[in-house]
Rosetta silent file (secondary structure, phi, psi, omega in degrees, C-alpha in Angstrom):
SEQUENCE: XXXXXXXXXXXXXXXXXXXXXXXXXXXXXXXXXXXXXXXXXXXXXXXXXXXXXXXXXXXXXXXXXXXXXXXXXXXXXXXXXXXXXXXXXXXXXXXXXXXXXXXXXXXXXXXXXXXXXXXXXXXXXXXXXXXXXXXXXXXXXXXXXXXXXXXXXXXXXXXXXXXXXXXXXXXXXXXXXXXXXXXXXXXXXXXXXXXXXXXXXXXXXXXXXXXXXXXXXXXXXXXXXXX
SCORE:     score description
SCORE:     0.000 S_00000001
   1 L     0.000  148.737  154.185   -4.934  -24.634   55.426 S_00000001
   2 L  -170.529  138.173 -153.357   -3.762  -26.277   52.688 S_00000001
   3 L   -73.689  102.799  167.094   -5.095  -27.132   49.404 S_00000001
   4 E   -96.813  111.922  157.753   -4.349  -30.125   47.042 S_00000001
   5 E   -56.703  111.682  152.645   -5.673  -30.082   43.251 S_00000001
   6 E   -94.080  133.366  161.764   -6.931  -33.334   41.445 S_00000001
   7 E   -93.711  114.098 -145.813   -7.458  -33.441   37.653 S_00000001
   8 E  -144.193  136.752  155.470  -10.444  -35.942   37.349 S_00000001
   9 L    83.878  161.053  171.835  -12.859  -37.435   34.643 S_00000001
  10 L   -44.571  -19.218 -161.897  -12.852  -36.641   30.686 S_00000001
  11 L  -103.854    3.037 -169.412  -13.610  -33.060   31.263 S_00000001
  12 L    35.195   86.650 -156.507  -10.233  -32.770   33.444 S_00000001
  13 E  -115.014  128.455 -178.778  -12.801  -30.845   36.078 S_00000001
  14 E   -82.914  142.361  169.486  -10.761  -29.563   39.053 S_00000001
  15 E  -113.548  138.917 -168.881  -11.360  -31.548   42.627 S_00000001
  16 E  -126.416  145.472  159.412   -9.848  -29.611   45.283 S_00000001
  17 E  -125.759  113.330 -160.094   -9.076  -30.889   48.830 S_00000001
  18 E  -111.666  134.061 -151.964   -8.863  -28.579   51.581 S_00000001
  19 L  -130.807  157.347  161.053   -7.254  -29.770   55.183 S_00000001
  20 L  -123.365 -158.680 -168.901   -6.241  -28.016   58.163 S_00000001
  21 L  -102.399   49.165  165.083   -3.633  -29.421   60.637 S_00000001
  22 L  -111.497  -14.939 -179.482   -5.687  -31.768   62.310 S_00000001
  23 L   104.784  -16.938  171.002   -6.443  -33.521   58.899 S_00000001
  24 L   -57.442  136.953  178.013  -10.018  -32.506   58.896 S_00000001
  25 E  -108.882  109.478  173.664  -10.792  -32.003   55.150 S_00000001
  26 E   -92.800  124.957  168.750  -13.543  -30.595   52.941 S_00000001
  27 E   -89.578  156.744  173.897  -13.311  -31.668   49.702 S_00000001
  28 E  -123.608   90.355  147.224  -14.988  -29.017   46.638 S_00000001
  29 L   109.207   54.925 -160.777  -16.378  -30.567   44.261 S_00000001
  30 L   -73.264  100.308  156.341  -15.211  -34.513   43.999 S_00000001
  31 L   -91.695   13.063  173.041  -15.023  -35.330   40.107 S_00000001
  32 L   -46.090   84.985 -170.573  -13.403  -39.159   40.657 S_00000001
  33 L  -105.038  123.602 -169.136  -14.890  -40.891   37.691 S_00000001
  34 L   114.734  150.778  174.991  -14.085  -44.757   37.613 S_00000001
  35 H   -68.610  -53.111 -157.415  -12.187  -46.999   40.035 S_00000001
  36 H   -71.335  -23.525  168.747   -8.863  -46.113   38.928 S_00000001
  37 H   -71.196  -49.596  166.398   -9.916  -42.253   39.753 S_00000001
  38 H   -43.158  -48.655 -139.076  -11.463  -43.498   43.033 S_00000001
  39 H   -99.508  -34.244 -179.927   -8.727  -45.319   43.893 S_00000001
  40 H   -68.011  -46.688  163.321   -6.416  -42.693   43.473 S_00000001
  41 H   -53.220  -51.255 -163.821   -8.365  -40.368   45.677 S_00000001
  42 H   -71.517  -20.471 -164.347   -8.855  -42.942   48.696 S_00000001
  43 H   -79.205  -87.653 -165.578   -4.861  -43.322   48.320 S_00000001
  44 H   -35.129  -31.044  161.828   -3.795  -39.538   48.819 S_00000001
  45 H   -41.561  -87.644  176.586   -6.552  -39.500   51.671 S_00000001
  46 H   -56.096  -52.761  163.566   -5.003  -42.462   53.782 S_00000001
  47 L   -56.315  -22.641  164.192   -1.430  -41.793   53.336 S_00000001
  48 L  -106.442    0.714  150.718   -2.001  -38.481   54.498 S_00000001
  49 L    93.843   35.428 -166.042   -4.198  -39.154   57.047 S_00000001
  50 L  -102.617  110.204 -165.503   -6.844  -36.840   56.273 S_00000001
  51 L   -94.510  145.492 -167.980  -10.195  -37.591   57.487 S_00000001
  52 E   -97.187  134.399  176.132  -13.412  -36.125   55.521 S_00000001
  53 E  -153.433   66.283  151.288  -16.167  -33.833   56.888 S_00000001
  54 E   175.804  143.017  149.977  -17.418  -31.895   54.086 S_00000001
  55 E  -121.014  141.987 -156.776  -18.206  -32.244   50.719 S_00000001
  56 E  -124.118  144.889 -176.200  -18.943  -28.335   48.928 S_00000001
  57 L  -129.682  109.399  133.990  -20.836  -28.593   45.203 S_00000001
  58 L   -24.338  -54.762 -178.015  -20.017  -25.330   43.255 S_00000001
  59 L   169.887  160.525 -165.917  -22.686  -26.709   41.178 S_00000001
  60 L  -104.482   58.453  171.791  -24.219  -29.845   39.495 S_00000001
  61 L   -68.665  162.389  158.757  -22.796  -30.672   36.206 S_00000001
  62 L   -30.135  -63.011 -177.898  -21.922  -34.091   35.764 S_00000001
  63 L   -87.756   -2.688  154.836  -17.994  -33.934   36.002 S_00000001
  64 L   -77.156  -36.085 -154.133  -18.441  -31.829   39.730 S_00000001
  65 H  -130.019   26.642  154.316  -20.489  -34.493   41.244 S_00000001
  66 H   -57.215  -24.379 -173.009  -18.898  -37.679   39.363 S_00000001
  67 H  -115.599   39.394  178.645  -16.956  -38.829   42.872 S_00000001
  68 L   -83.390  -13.155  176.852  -20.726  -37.806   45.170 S_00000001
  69 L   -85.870  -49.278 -175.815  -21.373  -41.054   45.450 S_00000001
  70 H   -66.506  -37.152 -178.674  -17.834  -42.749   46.208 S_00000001
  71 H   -68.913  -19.316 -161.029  -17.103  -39.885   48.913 S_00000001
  72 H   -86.625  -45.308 -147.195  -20.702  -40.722   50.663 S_00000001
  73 H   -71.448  -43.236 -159.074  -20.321  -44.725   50.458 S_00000001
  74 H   -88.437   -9.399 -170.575  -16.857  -44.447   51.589 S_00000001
  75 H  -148.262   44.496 -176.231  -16.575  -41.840   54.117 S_00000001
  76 L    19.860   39.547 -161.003  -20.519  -41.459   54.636 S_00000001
  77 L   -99.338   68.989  158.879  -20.003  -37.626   53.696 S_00000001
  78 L   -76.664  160.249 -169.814  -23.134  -35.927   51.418 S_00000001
  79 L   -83.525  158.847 -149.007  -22.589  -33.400   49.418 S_00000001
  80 E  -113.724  146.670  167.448  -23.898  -29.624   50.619 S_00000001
  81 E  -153.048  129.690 -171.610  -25.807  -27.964   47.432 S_00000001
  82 L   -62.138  140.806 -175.603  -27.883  -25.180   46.593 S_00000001
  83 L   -52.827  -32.769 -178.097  -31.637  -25.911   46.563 S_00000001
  84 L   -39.710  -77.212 -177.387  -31.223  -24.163   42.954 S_00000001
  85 L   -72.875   17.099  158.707  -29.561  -26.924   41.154 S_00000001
  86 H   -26.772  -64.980  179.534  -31.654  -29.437   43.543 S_00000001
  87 H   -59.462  -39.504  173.506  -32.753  -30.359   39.858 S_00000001
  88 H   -66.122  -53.875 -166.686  -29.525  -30.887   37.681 S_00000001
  89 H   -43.877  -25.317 -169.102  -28.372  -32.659   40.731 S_00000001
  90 L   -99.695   -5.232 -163.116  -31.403  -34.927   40.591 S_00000001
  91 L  -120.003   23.116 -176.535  -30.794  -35.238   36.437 S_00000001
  92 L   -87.053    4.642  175.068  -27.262  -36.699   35.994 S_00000001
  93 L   -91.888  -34.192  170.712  -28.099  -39.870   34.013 S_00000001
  94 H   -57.748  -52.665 -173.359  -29.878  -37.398   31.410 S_00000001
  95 H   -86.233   -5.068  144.151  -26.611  -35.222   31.420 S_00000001
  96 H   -35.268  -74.041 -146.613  -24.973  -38.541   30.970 S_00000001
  97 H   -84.241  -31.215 -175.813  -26.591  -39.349   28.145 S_00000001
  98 H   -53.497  -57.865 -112.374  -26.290  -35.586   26.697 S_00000001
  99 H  -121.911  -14.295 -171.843  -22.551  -35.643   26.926 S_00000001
 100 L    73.970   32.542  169.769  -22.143  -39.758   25.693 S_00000001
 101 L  -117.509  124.992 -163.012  -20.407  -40.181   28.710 S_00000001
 102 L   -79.497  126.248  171.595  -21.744  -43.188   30.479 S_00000001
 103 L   -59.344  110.044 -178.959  -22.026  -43.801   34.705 S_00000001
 104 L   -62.141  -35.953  172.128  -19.608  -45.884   35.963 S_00000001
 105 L  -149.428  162.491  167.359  -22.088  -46.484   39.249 S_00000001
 106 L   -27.377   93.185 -178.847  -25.383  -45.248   40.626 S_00000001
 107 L   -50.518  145.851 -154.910  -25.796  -41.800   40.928 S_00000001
 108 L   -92.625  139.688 -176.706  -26.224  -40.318   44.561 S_00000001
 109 L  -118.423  -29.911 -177.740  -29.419  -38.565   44.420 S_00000001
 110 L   -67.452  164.631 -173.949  -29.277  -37.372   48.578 S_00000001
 111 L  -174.754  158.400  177.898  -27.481  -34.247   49.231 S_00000001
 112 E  -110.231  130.106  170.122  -27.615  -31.611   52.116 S_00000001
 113 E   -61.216  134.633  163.549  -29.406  -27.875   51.291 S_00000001
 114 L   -66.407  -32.263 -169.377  -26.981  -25.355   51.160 S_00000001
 115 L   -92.309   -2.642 -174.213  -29.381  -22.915   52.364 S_00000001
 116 L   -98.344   -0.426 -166.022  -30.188  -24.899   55.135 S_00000001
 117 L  -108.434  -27.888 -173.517  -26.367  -24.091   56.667 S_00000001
 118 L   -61.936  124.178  161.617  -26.233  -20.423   55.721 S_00000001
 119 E  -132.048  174.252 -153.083  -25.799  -18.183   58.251 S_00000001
 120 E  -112.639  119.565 -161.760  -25.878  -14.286   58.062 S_00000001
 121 L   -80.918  148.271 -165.010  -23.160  -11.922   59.698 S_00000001
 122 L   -84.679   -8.109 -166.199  -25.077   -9.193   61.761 S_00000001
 123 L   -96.098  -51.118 -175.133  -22.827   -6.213   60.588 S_00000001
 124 L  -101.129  -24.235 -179.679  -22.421   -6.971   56.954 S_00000001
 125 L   114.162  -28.060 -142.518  -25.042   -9.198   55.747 S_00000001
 126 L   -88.158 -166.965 -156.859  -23.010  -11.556   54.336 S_00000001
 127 E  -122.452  141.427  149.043  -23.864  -15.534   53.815 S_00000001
 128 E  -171.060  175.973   87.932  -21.161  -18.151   55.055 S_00000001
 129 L   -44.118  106.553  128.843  -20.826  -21.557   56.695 S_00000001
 130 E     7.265   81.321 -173.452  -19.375  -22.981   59.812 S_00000001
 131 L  -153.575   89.619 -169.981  -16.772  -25.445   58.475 S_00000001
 132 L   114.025  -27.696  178.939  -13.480  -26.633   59.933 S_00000001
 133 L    89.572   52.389 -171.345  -13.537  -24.046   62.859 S_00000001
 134 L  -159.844  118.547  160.583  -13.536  -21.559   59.620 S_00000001
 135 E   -59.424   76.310  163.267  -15.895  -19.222   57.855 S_00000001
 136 L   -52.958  103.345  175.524  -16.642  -20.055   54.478 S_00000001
 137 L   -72.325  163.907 -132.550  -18.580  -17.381   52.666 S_00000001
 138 L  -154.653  112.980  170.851  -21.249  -18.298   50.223 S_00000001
 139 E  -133.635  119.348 -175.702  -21.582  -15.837   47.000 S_00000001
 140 E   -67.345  109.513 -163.963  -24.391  -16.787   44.717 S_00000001
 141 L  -134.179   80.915  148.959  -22.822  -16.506   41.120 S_00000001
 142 L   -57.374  164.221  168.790  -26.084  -17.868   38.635 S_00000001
 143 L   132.178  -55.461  175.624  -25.157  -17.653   35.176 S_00000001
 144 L   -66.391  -40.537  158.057  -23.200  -21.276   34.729 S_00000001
 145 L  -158.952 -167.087 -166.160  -26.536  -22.571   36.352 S_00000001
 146 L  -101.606  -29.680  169.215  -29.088  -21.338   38.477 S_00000001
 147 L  -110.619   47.892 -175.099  -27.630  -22.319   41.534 S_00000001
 148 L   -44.027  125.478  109.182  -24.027  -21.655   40.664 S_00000001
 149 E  -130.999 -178.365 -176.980  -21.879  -20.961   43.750 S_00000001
 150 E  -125.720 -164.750 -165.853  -18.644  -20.296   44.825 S_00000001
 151 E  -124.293  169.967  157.928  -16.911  -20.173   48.230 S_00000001
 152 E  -150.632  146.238  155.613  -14.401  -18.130   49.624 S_00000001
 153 E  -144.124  165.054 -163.595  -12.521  -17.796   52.713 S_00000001
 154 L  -112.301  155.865 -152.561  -10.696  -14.728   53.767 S_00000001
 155 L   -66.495  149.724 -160.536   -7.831  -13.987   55.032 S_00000001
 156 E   177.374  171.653 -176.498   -7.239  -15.091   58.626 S_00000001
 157 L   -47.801  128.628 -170.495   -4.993  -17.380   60.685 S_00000001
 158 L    73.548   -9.649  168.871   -3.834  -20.279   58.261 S_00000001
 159 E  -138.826   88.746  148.425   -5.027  -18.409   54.893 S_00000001
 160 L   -13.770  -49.455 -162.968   -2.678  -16.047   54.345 S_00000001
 161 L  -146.466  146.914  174.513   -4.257  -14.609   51.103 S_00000001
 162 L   -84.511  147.623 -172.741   -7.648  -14.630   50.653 S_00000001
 163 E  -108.425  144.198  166.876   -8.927  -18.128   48.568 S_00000001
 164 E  -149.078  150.217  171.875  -12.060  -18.129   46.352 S_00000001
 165 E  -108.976  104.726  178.628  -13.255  -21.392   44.788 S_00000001
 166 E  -106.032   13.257  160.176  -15.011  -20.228   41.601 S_00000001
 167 E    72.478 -162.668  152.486  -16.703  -23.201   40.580 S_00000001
 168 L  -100.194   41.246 -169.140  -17.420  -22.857   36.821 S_00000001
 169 L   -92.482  -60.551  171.957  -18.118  -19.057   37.034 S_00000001
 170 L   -97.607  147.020  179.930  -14.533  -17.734   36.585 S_00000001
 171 L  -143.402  139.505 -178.602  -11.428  -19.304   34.854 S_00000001
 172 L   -47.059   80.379  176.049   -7.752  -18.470   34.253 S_00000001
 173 L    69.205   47.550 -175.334   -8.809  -16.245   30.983 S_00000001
 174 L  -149.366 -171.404  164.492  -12.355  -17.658   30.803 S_00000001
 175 L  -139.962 -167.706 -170.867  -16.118  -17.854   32.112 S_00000001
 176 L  -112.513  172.425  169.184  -17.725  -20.878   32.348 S_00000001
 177 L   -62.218  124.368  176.172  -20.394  -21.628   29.639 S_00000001
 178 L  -104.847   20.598 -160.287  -23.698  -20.193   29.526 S_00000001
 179 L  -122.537    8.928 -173.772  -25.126  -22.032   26.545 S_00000001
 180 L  -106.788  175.579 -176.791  -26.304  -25.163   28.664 S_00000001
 181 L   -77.540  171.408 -156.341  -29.584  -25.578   30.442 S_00000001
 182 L    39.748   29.176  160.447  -30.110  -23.048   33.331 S_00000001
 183 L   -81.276  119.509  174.963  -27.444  -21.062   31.546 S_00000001
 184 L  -140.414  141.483  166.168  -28.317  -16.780   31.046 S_00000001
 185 H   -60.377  -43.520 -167.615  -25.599  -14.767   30.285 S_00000001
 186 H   -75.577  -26.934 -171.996  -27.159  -11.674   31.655 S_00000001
 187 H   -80.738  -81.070  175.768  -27.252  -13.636   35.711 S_00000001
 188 H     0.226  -93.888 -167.735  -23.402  -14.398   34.330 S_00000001
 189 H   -49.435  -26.072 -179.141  -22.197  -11.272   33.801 S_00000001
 190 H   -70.984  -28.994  163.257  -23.881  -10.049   37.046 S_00000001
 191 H   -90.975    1.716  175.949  -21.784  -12.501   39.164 S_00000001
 192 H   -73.986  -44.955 -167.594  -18.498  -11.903   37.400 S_00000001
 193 H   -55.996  -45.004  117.646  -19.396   -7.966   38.647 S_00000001
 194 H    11.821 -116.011 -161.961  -19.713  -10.004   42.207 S_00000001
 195 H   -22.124  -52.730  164.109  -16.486  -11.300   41.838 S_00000001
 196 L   -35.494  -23.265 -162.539  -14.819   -8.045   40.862 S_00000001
 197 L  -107.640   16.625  176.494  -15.655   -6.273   43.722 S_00000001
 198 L   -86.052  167.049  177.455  -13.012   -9.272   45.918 S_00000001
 199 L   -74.581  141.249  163.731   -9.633   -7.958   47.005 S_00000001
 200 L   -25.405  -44.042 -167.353   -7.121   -8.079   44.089 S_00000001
 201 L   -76.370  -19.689  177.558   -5.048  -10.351   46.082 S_00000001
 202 L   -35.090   98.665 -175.586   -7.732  -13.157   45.880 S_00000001
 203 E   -91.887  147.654 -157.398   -6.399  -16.389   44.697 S_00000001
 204 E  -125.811  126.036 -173.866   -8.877  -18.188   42.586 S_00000001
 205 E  -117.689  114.370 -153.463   -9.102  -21.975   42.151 S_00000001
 206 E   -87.407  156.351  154.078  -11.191  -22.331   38.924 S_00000001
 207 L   -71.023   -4.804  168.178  -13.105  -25.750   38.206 S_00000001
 208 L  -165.685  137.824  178.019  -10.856  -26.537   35.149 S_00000001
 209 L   106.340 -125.574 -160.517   -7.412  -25.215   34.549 S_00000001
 210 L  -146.144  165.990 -153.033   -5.039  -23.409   36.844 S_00000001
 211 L   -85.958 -168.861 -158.028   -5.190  -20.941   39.710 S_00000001
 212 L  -169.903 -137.634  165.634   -5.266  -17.224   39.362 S_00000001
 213 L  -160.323 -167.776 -176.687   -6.199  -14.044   40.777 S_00000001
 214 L  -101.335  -45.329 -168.958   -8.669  -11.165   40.873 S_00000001
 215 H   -54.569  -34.632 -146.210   -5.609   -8.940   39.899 S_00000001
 216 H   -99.251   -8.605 -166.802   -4.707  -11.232   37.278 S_00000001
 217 H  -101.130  -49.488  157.663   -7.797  -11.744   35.713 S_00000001
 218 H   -41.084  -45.656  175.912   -8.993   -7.887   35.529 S_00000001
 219 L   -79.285  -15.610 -164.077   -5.829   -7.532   33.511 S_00000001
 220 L  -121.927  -18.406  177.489   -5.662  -10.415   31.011 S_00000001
 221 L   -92.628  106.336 -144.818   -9.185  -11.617   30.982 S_00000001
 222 L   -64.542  -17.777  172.362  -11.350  -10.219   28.207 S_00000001
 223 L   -83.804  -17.436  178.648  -14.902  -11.376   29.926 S_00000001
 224 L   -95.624  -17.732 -150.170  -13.723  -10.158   33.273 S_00000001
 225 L   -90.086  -35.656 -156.442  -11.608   -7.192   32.325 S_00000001
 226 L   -67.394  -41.679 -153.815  -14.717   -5.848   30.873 S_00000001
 227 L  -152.330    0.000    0.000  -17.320   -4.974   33.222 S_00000001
């Protein structure tokens, strides 16, 4: 697999695009706000010849699901989302208006249930999706919102190290904010305890900043370190 980082929109909100070596892609999380953001995306696409068949929503603030429209119109692709945030997701001209940031086009209001894809491993229990000829696993981390999640896949042929996409639950010596609507601290802290329990070795590609680790974060991060 392998993984390309975009920095996208005022909130510099990570977009991540993940390909294997046929070119199939999922993108996580498309923040392309703007033409000139847009434009920049559809470039890095086409020169590399990467065709899209997934879009993954960590969750539905405003700068994750700024490029949900431009990925559906252009490469007829909706975005997969937990019925939880069904509601922010249906409320982005409001968190528009919250933040003073104004929509550059129509907001996408269709979207594919996350919950409608989930399937359940018979041994362990656990949640993933079928994506890519690849098991994504699906770990429900409320706290950021109510239907915060993030993804992981584990190590296996072409992912080396296990990958976790943490959305805006964990960050490179951070959480994500809990002071917004469907924000509780107390759901928070219960999916950082989630997270804790991944192998050390985990590398973690936060929704804003720079990547990280499980290892790395137990030692230097005082909300994670903690509990």
């Amino acid at each position: 697999m392998k993984i390309h980082t975009f920095y996208f929109n005022p909130f510099r909100e990570c977009t991540y695009l993940i390909s294997n070596d046929s070119g199939d892609t999922v993108i996580v999380d498309c923040g392309c706000y703007g033409m000139s953001e847009c434009e920049r995306l559809k470039k890095y696409i086409e020169s590399n010849g990467l065709k899209i068949r997934h879009h993954l929503l960590t969750h539905a603030h405003l700068d994750h699901v700024f490029g949900a429209r431009f990925v559906y119109d252009q490469y007829g692709v909706l975005p997969t989302l937990s019925e939880k945030d069904a509601r922010l997701y249906q409320r982005v001209e409001a968190q528009s208006a919250a933040f003073d940031i104004p929509m550059t086009d129509e907001p996408l209001k269709e979207y594919v249930s996350l919950e409608s894809l989930i399937q359940t491993t018979p041994d362990t229990y656990e949640e993933y999706i079928r994506m890519l000829d690849t098991d994504w696993y699906v770990l429900h981390t409320p706290g950021h919102s109510e239907g915060s999640v993030c993804y992981m896949l584990k190590q296996q042929k072409g992912v080396p190290t296990p990958v976790l996409f943490s959305g805006d639950t964990l960050f490179q010596g951070g959480i994500g904010r809990t002071d917004l609507p469907q924000g509780d601290m107390m759901k928070m802290l219960g999916s950082l305890e989630t997270l804790r329990r991944l192998p050390d070795e985990t590398v973690i590609y936060p929704g804003h900043g720079y990547c990280t680790s499980i290892a790395e974060e137990k030692r230097y991060n005082p909300y994670f370190s903690s509990y």
